[in-house]
mmCIF file of C-alpha atoms in Angstrom:
data_model
loop_
_atom_site.group_PDB
_atom_site.id
_atom_site.type_symbol
_atom_site.label_atom_id
_atom_site.label_comp_id
_atom_site.label_asym_id
_atom_site.label_seq_id
_atom_site.Cartn_x
_atom_site.Cartn_y
_atom_site.Cartn_z
ATOM 1 C CA GLY N 135 -14.947 5.526 -18.434
ATOM 2 C CA LEU N 136 -18.123 7.323 -18.849
ATOM 3 C CA ARG N 137 -17.623 7.824 -22.217
ATOM 4 C CA ASN N 138 -17.415 4.148 -23.408
ATOM 5 C CA GLN N 139 -20.574 3.592 -21.160
ATOM 6 C CA GLY N 140 -22.479 5.542 -23.644
ATOM 7 C CA ALA N 141 -22.232 9.656 -22.176
ATOM 8 C CA SER N 142 -21.894 12.358 -24.983
ATOM 9 C CA LYS N 143 -18.879 14.391 -25.057
ATOM 10 C CA GLY N 144 -20.690 17.372 -23.656
ATOM 11 C CA ALA N 145 -21.628 14.527 -19.964
ATOM 12 C CA THR N 146 -18.145 13.472 -20.007
ATOM 13 C CA THR N 147 -16.502 16.984 -20.085
ATOM 14 C CA SER N 148 -18.571 18.425 -17.687
ATOM 15 C CA PHE N 149 -18.022 15.505 -15.489
ATOM 16 C CA LEU N 150 -14.216 15.993 -15.790
ATOM 17 C CA ILE N 151 -14.145 19.507 -14.925
ATOM 18 C CA SER N 152 -16.381 18.954 -11.821
ATOM 19 C CA THR N 153 -15.670 15.939 -10.205
ATOM 20 C CA PRO N 154 -12.200 17.380 -8.858
ATOM 21 C CA GLN N 155 -13.846 19.899 -6.783
ATOM 22 C CA THR N 156 -17.088 18.439 -6.015
ATOM 23 C CA GLY N 157 -15.672 15.303 -4.062
ATOM 24 C CA VAL N 158 -16.451 14.579 -0.252
ATOM 25 C CA ASP N 159 -12.698 14.413 0.576
ATOM 26 C CA SER N 160 -12.003 17.937 -1.652
ATOM 27 C CA VAL N 161 -14.878 19.474 0.181
ATOM 28 C CA LEU N 162 -14.037 18.558 4.028
ATOM 29 C CA VAL N 163 -10.492 19.144 3.518
ATOM 30 C CA SER N 164 -11.467 23.015 1.882
ATOM 31 C CA ALA N 165 -13.882 23.396 5.047
ATOM 32 C CA ALA N 166 -11.097 22.240 7.430
ATOM 33 C CA PHE N 167 -8.275 24.638 5.710
ATOM 34 C CA LEU N 168 -10.599 27.419 4.593
ATOM 35 C CA GLY N 169 -13.574 27.721 6.021
ATOM 36 C CA TRP N 170 -17.192 26.437 4.778
ATOM 37 C CA PRO N 171 -18.051 29.401 2.519
ATOM 38 C CA PHE N 172 -14.907 28.995 0.720
ATOM 39 C CA ALA N 173 -15.673 25.344 0.199
ATOM 40 C CA LEU N 174 -19.442 25.692 -0.653
ATOM 41 C CA PHE N 175 -18.579 28.204 -3.154
ATOM 42 C CA LYS N 176 -15.704 26.407 -4.802
ATOM 43 C CA VAL N 177 -18.693 23.160 -4.993
ATOM 44 C CA ALA N 178 -21.091 26.118 -6.636
ATOM 45 C CA ALA N 179 -18.312 27.237 -8.823
ATOM 46 C CA ALA N 180 -17.264 23.730 -10.032
ATOM 47 C CA PHE N 181 -20.887 22.759 -10.745
ATOM 48 C CA ALA N 182 -21.633 25.898 -12.850
ATOM 49 C CA THR N 183 -18.282 25.450 -14.760
ATOM 50 C CA GLY N 184 -19.040 21.828 -15.630
ATOM 51 C CA VAL N 185 -22.405 22.677 -16.908
ATOM 52 C CA ALA N 186 -20.818 25.461 -18.696
ATOM 53 C CA GLY N 187 -18.276 23.327 -20.420
ATOM 54 C CA GLY N 188 -20.610 20.441 -20.971
ATOM 55 C CA TRP N 189 -22.899 23.316 -22.679
ATOM 56 C CA LEU N 190 -19.894 24.679 -25.121
ATOM 57 C CA VAL N 191 -18.795 21.196 -25.926
ATOM 58 C CA SER N 192 -22.447 19.522 -27.190
ATOM 59 C CA ARG N 193 -22.695 23.130 -28.860
ATOM 60 C CA LEU N 194 -19.300 23.523 -30.902
ATOM 61 C CA THR N 195 -18.311 19.418 -31.749
ATOM 62 C CA ASP N 196 -19.566 16.783 -33.447
ATOM 63 C CA GLU N 197 -21.200 14.089 -31.197
ATOM 64 C CA GLU N 198 -19.824 10.806 -32.454
ATOM 65 C CA ALA N 199 -21.177 7.321 -31.256
ATOM 66 C CA PRO N 200 -18.919 6.212 -28.209
ATOM 67 C CA ALA N 201 -18.258 2.368 -28.384
ATOM 68 C CA VAL N 202 -20.654 1.533 -25.739
ATOM 69 C CA ALA N 203 -19.256 -1.307 -23.322
ATOM 70 C CA ASP N 204 -21.069 -3.917 -21.665
ATOM 71 C CA ASP N 205 -22.025 -3.264 -18.666
ATOM 72 C CA LYS N 206 -21.160 -5.443 -15.851
ATOM 73 C CA GLN N 207 -20.520 -3.796 -13.067
ATOM 74 C CA GLY N 208 -23.792 -4.082 -10.734
ATOM 75 C CA GLU N 209 -23.046 -5.885 -7.620
ATOM 76 C CA HIS N 210 -19.168 -6.681 -7.084
ATOM 77 C CA TRP N 211 -18.355 -4.555 -4.652
ATOM 78 C CA ARG N 212 -21.908 -4.324 -3.104
ATOM 79 C CA THR N 213 -21.629 -8.237 -1.788
ATOM 80 C CA ALA N 214 -18.378 -8.391 0.319
ATOM 81 C CA GLY N 215 -19.654 -7.980 3.643
ATOM 82 C CA ASN N 216 -22.235 -6.278 5.223
ATOM 83 C CA ARG N 217 -23.279 -2.524 5.530
ATOM 84 C CA LEU N 218 -20.957 -1.792 8.333
ATOM 85 C CA THR N 219 -17.983 -2.968 6.632
ATOM 86 C CA ALA N 220 -18.403 -1.812 2.910
ATOM 87 C CA VAL N 221 -19.008 1.525 5.234
ATOM 88 C CA TRP N 222 -15.374 1.502 7.031
ATOM 89 C CA ARG N 223 -13.703 -0.126 3.646
ATOM 90 C CA TYR N 224 -15.120 2.987 1.427
ATOM 91 C CA ALA N 225 -13.946 5.415 4.320
ATOM 92 C CA LEU N 226 -10.635 4.047 4.762
ATOM 93 C CA PHE N 227 -9.446 2.371 1.192
ATOM 94 C CA ASP N 228 -11.648 4.416 -0.794
ATOM 95 C CA ILE N 229 -11.369 8.074 0.896
ATOM 96 C CA LEU N 230 -8.537 8.479 3.254
ATOM 97 C CA ALA N 231 -6.162 6.262 0.844
ATOM 98 C CA ALA N 232 -7.010 8.428 -1.700
ATOM 99 C CA ILE N 233 -6.097 11.797 -0.347
ATOM 100 C CA ASP N 234 -3.597 10.878 2.669
ATOM 101 C CA LEU N 235 -0.249 10.809 0.758
ATOM 102 C CA TRP N 236 -1.312 14.211 -1.064
ATOM 103 C CA LEU N 237 -2.518 15.762 1.848
ATOM 104 C CA ILE N 238 0.447 15.108 3.232
ATOM 105 C CA ALA N 239 2.643 16.456 0.620
ATOM 106 C CA GLY N 240 0.701 19.780 0.519
ATOM 107 C CA ILE N 241 0.820 19.877 4.317
ATOM 108 C CA LEU N 242 4.892 19.930 3.818
ATOM 109 C CA LEU N 243 4.719 22.297 0.750
ATOM 110 C CA ALA N 244 2.226 24.503 2.811
ATOM 111 C CA ALA N 245 4.577 24.632 5.660
ATOM 112 C CA ALA N 246 7.608 25.648 3.268
ATOM 113 C CA ILE N 247 5.887 28.634 1.762
ATOM 114 C CA THR N 248 4.515 29.892 5.471
ATOM 115 C CA THR N 249 8.404 29.792 6.723
ATOM 116 C CA ALA N 250 9.624 31.020 3.513
ATOM 117 C CA VAL N 251 7.226 33.693 3.070
ATOM 118 C CA PRO N 252 6.046 36.600 5.989
ATOM 119 C CA PRO N 253 2.700 37.068 6.840
ATOM 120 C CA ASP N 254 0.874 39.163 4.960
ATOM 121 C CA TYR N 255 3.977 39.881 2.283
ATOM 122 C CA PHE N 256 1.844 39.424 -0.905
ATOM 123 C CA GLN N 257 -0.681 42.058 0.298
ATOM 124 C CA GLN N 258 2.385 44.635 0.447
ATOM 125 C CA VAL N 259 3.059 43.634 -3.344
ATOM 126 C CA SER N 260 0.483 45.383 -6.183
ATOM 127 C CA TRP N 261 1.078 42.773 -8.565
ATOM 128 C CA SER N 262 -0.152 40.118 -6.365
ATOM 129 C CA GLN N 263 -3.286 41.669 -5.879
ATOM 130 C CA GLY N 264 -6.365 41.762 -8.143
ATOM 131 C CA LEU N 265 -6.439 40.225 -11.752
ATOM 132 C CA PRO N 266 -2.928 40.565 -12.131
ATOM 133 C CA GLY N 267 -2.679 37.999 -9.379
ATOM 134 C CA MET N 268 -4.889 35.850 -10.318
ATOM 135 C CA LEU N 269 -3.436 35.849 -14.040
ATOM 136 C CA LEU N 270 -0.210 34.879 -12.009
ATOM 137 C CA VAL N 271 -1.683 32.303 -9.896
ATOM 138 C CA LEU N 272 -3.644 30.810 -13.339
ATOM 139 C CA VAL N 273 -0.008 30.688 -15.036
ATOM 140 C CA ILE N 274 1.490 29.112 -12.055
ATOM 141 C CA ALA N 275 -1.116 26.598 -11.846
ATOM 142 C CA LEU N 276 -1.645 25.657 -15.348
ATOM 143 C CA PRO N 277 1.561 23.627 -15.818
ATOM 144 C CA MET N 278 1.723 22.479 -12.150
ATOM 145 C CA TYR N 279 1.589 18.508 -11.406
ATOM 146 C CA VAL N 280 -1.305 19.050 -8.061
ATOM 147 C CA CYS N 281 -3.580 17.101 -7.083
ATOM 148 C CA THR N 282 -7.069 18.312 -5.826
ATOM 149 C CA THR N 283 -6.715 17.791 -1.949
ATOM 150 C CA SER N 284 -2.817 18.871 -1.976
ATOM 151 C CA SER N 285 -3.822 21.894 -3.268
ATOM 152 C CA VAL N 286 -5.665 23.203 -0.859
ATOM 153 C CA PRO N 287 -3.251 23.570 1.992
ATOM 154 C CA ILE N 288 -1.093 25.296 -0.299
ATOM 155 C CA ALA N 289 -3.934 27.787 -1.253
ATOM 156 C CA ALA N 290 -4.006 28.278 2.406
ATOM 157 C CA SER N 291 -0.723 28.890 3.219
ATOM 158 C CA LEU N 292 -0.966 31.493 0.137
ATOM 159 C CA ILE N 293 -3.806 33.242 1.618
ATOM 160 C CA ALA N 294 -1.841 33.596 4.987
ATOM 161 C CA ALA N 295 0.861 34.934 3.425
ATOM 162 C CA GLY N 296 -1.539 37.899 2.120
ATOM 163 C CA MET N 297 -2.524 36.249 -1.327
ATOM 164 C CA PRO N 298 -6.720 37.236 -2.069
ATOM 165 C CA ALA N 299 -9.167 34.380 -1.418
ATOM 166 C CA GLY N 300 -9.994 34.694 -5.179
ATOM 167 C CA SER N 301 -6.530 33.762 -6.341
ATOM 168 C CA ALA N 302 -6.354 30.612 -4.081
ATOM 169 C CA LEU N 303 -10.031 29.995 -5.547
ATOM 170 C CA VAL N 304 -8.167 30.449 -9.660
ATOM 171 C CA PHE N 305 -5.290 27.859 -8.092
ATOM 172 C CA LEU N 306 -7.753 25.428 -6.972
ATOM 173 C CA MET N 307 -9.866 25.284 -9.770
ATOM 174 C CA ALA N 308 -6.922 25.783 -12.253
ATOM 175 C CA GLY N 309 -4.078 23.275 -11.003
ATOM 176 C CA PRO N 310 -5.846 20.173 -10.576
ATOM 177 C CA ALA N 311 -8.163 20.755 -13.695
ATOM 178 C CA THR N 312 -5.056 21.037 -16.160
ATOM 179 C CA ASN N 313 -2.477 18.799 -14.870
ATOM 180 C CA ILE N 314 -0.648 17.001 -17.587
ATOM 181 C CA ALA N 315 -2.456 13.652 -16.908
ATOM 182 C CA THR N 316 -5.953 14.814 -16.773
ATOM 183 C CA MET N 317 -5.363 16.688 -20.495
ATOM 184 C CA GLY N 318 -3.980 13.963 -21.822
ATOM 185 C CA ALA N 319 -7.190 11.558 -21.068
ATOM 186 C CA VAL N 320 -9.181 14.676 -22.241
ATOM 187 C CA TYR N 321 -7.346 14.200 -25.761
ATOM 188 C CA ARG N 322 -7.084 10.422 -26.156
ATOM 189 C CA ALA N 323 -10.805 10.069 -25.106
ATOM 190 C CA LEU N 324 -12.515 13.444 -26.902
ATOM 191 C CA GLY N 325 -10.267 14.695 -29.174
ATOM 192 C CA GLY N 326 -8.022 18.282 -29.718
ATOM 193 C CA ARG N 327 -11.126 20.106 -30.125
ATOM 194 C CA VAL N 328 -12.762 19.008 -26.821
ATOM 195 C CA LEU N 329 -9.596 19.592 -25.215
ATOM 196 C CA GLY N 330 -9.321 23.487 -26.346
ATOM 197 C CA LEU N 331 -12.633 24.219 -25.113
ATOM 198 C CA TYR N 332 -12.000 22.367 -21.878
ATOM 199 C CA LEU N 333 -9.057 24.439 -21.042
ATOM 200 C CA GLY N 334 -10.769 27.619 -22.382
ATOM 201 C CA THR N 335 -13.857 26.809 -19.856
ATOM 202 C CA VAL N 336 -11.447 26.216 -16.937
ATOM 203 C CA ILE N 337 -9.207 29.637 -17.612
ATOM 204 C CA VAL N 338 -12.159 31.787 -17.938
ATOM 205 C CA ALA N 339 -14.491 30.369 -15.360
ATOM 206 C CA SER N 340 -11.720 30.056 -12.862
ATOM 207 C CA ILE N 341 -10.855 34.071 -13.112
ATOM 208 C CA GLY N 342 -14.446 34.998 -13.550
ATOM 209 C CA LEU N 343 -15.196 33.125 -10.351
ATOM 210 C CA GLY N 344 -12.377 34.314 -8.676
ATOM 211 C CA MET N 345 -13.349 37.720 -9.391
ATOM 212 C CA GLY N 346 -16.607 37.111 -8.182
ATOM 213 C CA PHE N 347 -15.520 35.275 -4.837
ATOM 214 C CA GLU N 348 -13.303 38.193 -3.889
ATOM 215 C CA PHE N 349 -16.000 40.801 -4.660
ATOM 216 C CA VAL N 350 -18.663 38.707 -2.509
ATOM 217 C CA LEU N 351 -17.027 36.580 0.285
ATOM 218 C CA GLY N 352 -13.266 37.848 -0.133
ATOM 219 C CA ASN N 353 -13.093 39.588 3.503
ATOM 220 C CA VAL N 354 -15.072 36.134 5.260
ATOM 221 C CA THR N 355 -12.468 33.992 4.205
ATOM 222 C CA ALA N 356 -9.577 36.256 5.489
ATOM 223 C CA ASP N 357 -11.626 36.295 8.764
ATOM 224 C CA VAL N 358 -11.455 32.728 9.081
ATOM 225 C CA GLN N 359 -7.655 32.442 8.552
ATOM 226 C CA ALA N 360 -7.168 35.360 11.208
ATOM 227 C CA HIS N 361 -9.030 33.543 13.966
ATOM 228 C CA ARG N 362 -7.658 30.220 13.438
ATOM 229 C CA HIS N 363 -6.243 29.296 16.943
ATOM 230 C CA VAL N 364 -5.004 25.450 18.369
ATOM 231 C CA SER N 365 -7.208 24.566 21.019
ATOM 232 C CA GLY N 366 -5.637 21.237 22.222
ATOM 233 C CA ALA N 367 -9.213 19.698 23.137
ATOM 234 C CA TRP N 368 -8.824 16.160 23.815
ATOM 235 C CA TRP N 369 -10.923 14.973 21.216
ATOM 236 C CA GLU N 370 -9.196 16.604 18.476
ATOM 237 C CA ILE N 371 -6.004 15.319 19.980
ATOM 238 C CA ALA N 372 -7.520 11.483 19.944
ATOM 239 C CA ALA N 373 -8.716 11.935 16.150
ATOM 240 C CA ALA N 374 -5.488 13.426 15.670
ATOM 241 C CA VAL N 375 -4.299 10.069 16.858
ATOM 242 C CA VAL N 376 -6.479 7.953 14.934
ATOM 243 C CA LEU N 377 -6.101 9.509 11.589
ATOM 244 C CA VAL N 378 -1.930 9.188 11.846
ATOM 245 C CA CYS N 379 -2.634 5.697 13.185
ATOM 246 C CA LEU N 380 -4.665 5.015 9.911
ATOM 247 C CA MET N 381 -2.105 6.549 7.759
ATOM 248 C CA ALA N 382 0.515 4.430 8.897
ATOM 249 C CA PHE N 383 -1.546 0.864 8.421
ATOM 250 C CA LEU N 384 -2.018 2.458 4.887
ATOM 251 C CA LEU N 385 1.476 2.774 4.288
ATOM 252 C CA LEU N 386 2.512 0.082 5.432
ATOM 253 C CA ARG N 387 -0.054 -1.705 3.498
ATOM 254 C CA ARG N 388 1.070 -0.102 0.306
ATOM 255 C CA ILE N 389 4.860 -1.361 1.074
ATOM 256 C CA TRP N 390 3.713 -4.773 1.450
ATOM 257 C CA GLN N 391 1.669 -4.835 -1.680
ATOM 258 C CA ARG N 392 4.336 -3.096 -3.855
ATOM 259 C CA TYR N 393 7.416 -5.021 -2.475
ATOM 260 C CA LEU N 394 6.397 -7.795 -0.863
ATOM 261 C CA GLY N 395 3.219 -8.949 -2.363
ATOM 262 C CA PRO N 396 2.596 -10.631 -5.899
ATOM 263 C CA ARG N 397 5.154 -9.719 -8.835
ATOM 264 C CA PRO N 398 2.916 -7.409 -11.332
ATOM 265 C CA GLY N 399 1.670 -9.097 -14.446
ATOM 266 C CA ALA N 400 2.010 -12.536 -13.191
ATOM 267 C CA ALA N 401 -1.196 -14.646 -12.157
ATOM 268 C CA VAL N 402 -1.821 -14.798 -8.198
ATOM 269 C CA ASP N 403 -4.833 -17.707 -8.447
ATOM 270 C CA ALA N 404 -6.072 -18.941 -11.231
ATOM 271 C CA GLY N 405 -7.341 -16.384 -12.838
ATOM 272 C CA ASP N 406 -5.899 -13.724 -11.266
ATOM 273 C CA VAL N 407 -3.804 -11.168 -12.821
ATOM 274 C CA THR N 408 -2.152 -8.275 -11.117
ATOM 275 C CA PHE N 409 -0.760 -4.754 -12.627
ATOM 276 C CA SER N 410 1.397 -1.749 -11.742
ATOM 277 C CA VAL N 411 -0.501 0.861 -12.946
ATOM 278 C CA GLU N 412 1.000 4.557 -13.340
ATOM 279 C CA GLY N 413 -0.935 7.926 -13.806
ATOM 280 C CA MET N 414 -3.809 7.227 -11.252
ATOM 281 C CA THR N 415 -3.822 10.604 -8.910
ATOM 282 C CA CYS N 416 -7.147 10.844 -7.733
ATOM 283 C CA GLN N 417 -10.389 8.370 -6.958
ATOM 284 C CA HIS N 418 -11.647 9.258 -10.480
ATOM 285 C CA CYS N 419 -8.517 7.877 -12.105
ATOM 286 C CA VAL N 420 -9.311 4.408 -10.266
ATOM 287 C CA ALA N 421 -12.635 4.678 -11.166
ATOM 288 C CA ASN N 422 -11.603 4.880 -14.912
ATOM 289 C CA VAL N 423 -9.072 2.205 -14.833
ATOM 290 C CA THR N 424 -11.714 -0.224 -13.037
ATOM 291 C CA ASN N 425 -14.674 0.757 -15.188
ATOM 292 C CA ALA N 426 -12.313 0.272 -18.539
ATOM 293 C CA LEU N 427 -11.152 -3.224 -17.300
ATOM 294 C CA GLN N 428 -15.076 -4.659 -15.990
ATOM 295 C CA SER N 429 -15.996 -3.722 -19.706
ATOM 296 C CA VAL N 430 -13.190 -6.946 -20.997
ATOM 297 C CA ALA N 431 -15.129 -10.153 -21.352
ATOM 298 C CA ASP N 432 -14.543 -12.773 -18.583
ATOM 299 C CA VAL N 433 -13.217 -9.982 -16.158
ATOM 300 C CA GLU N 434 -15.179 -11.062 -13.025
ATOM 301 C CA HIS N 435 -13.681 -8.552 -10.433
ATOM 302 C CA VAL N 436 -11.054 -5.542 -10.477
ATOM 303 C CA SER N 437 -9.488 -4.343 -7.123
ATOM 304 C CA ALA N 438 -7.509 -1.097 -7.863
ATOM 305 C CA ASP N 439 -5.660 0.574 -4.975
ATOM 306 C CA LEU N 440 -4.731 4.124 -5.088
ATOM 307 C CA GLY N 441 -1.577 4.368 -3.310
ATOM 308 C CA SER N 442 0.478 1.940 -4.312
ATOM 309 C CA GLY N 443 -1.150 1.608 -8.118
ATOM 310 C CA ILE N 444 -1.412 -1.961 -7.773
ATOM 311 C CA VAL N 445 -4.167 -3.344 -9.676
ATOM 312 C CA ARG N 446 -5.834 -6.878 -9.449
ATOM 313 C CA ILE N 447 -8.038 -8.402 -12.043
ATOM 314 C CA LYS N 448 -10.093 -11.467 -11.436
ATOM 315 C CA GLY N 449 -11.803 -13.634 -14.100
ATOM 316 C CA VAL N 450 -11.396 -16.630 -16.175
ATOM 317 C CA GLN N 451 -8.794 -17.108 -18.877
ATOM 318 C CA LEU N 452 -7.795 -13.756 -19.030
ATOM 319 C CA HIS N 453 -5.233 -12.138 -21.595
ATOM 320 C CA PRO N 454 -2.783 -9.968 -19.806
ATOM 321 C CA GLU N 455 -1.745 -8.173 -22.963
ATOM 322 C CA LEU N 456 -5.633 -7.425 -23.509
ATOM 323 C CA LEU N 457 -5.846 -6.109 -20.295
ATOM 324 C CA ARG N 458 -2.561 -3.988 -20.754
ATOM 325 C CA SER N 459 -3.987 -2.607 -24.085
ATOM 326 C CA VAL N 460 -7.162 -1.783 -22.042
ATOM 327 C CA ILE N 461 -5.327 0.367 -19.570
ATOM 328 C CA THR N 462 -3.332 2.377 -21.990
ATOM 329 C CA ARG N 463 -6.440 3.043 -24.189
ATOM 330 C CA ALA N 464 -7.937 4.315 -20.777
ATOM 331 C CA GLY N 465 -4.941 6.973 -20.578
ATOM 332 C CA TYR N 466 -2.755 5.483 -18.018
ATOM 333 C CA ARG N 467 0.661 3.288 -17.850
ATOM 334 C CA VAL N 468 1.485 -0.243 -17.194
ATOM 335 C CA SER N 469 4.815 -0.546 -15.241
ATOM 336 C CA ASP N 470 6.331 -4.034 -14.722
ATOM 337 C CA THR N 471 8.646 -2.985 -11.580
ATOM 338 C CA PRO N 472 9.075 -6.271 -9.513
ATOM 339 C CA GLY N 473 7.124 -6.339 -6.851
#
């Protein structure tokens, strides 16, 4: 990843803290469920938290020279097809395929919360308001294995049930940044001291920024939720139909890759190796795996699919065991379940 390409510990930490909340998918989903004021504040909060965390790591830890990998990336993904095809593939396979299953899971869980919890329930209990409510949400969010995208519908359902918007911001900042896979990757790549600073920054910043948001913009999000309605416009229905069709296509594609495609770990064509990788939870994880593999000599191209976990490596005289170890060192697991 970035560390292997020469980035400092501080820069890497800043990237890990801010990236989950500043991706295009996260911003658009947040705006759709919670309104643009909330989405833009979340981006600014992630930027400020990332800068603060990176600065603390740079000041309080000793910098070690990273093992810089040869930069062999460059033009691999840019040479396939024309620009229109590249835009289409990015929108479908990089953005939608990265969030569709998580978004569905988040919507289902949010629907369960909305059904089980009466509207404005949390407004009637004192412990869910202000700092106590934020601390409670923080305790719940820290051990949760939740993706940035799936956490947004959950946060929206909590706000609809009367939870303050500031507490929802705490949930969105702390949950995705502190899941087990992320913390494991930080520990392996940067060490225990950096992990402690990483967690401390996320915890303190989420509480502080949550209180700040509640003071400045809390009523704005409440108004957005209160005036939400279904218009049923033709273009909304058409967009929903297109989205469902694309999701169905991605689901069928995953089924083919996992159960009907080449067996993981086996050579597909001359010079091709396929693995099933566990632990990739977002597009950042896909980039980590791709960059780690492309740093290996004789690897010409890497194709990683987030939904299915299938990673295909093309090159000359590749050694599967070496590639396994590279994926493992990057913080992910190689599963050899038959394909």
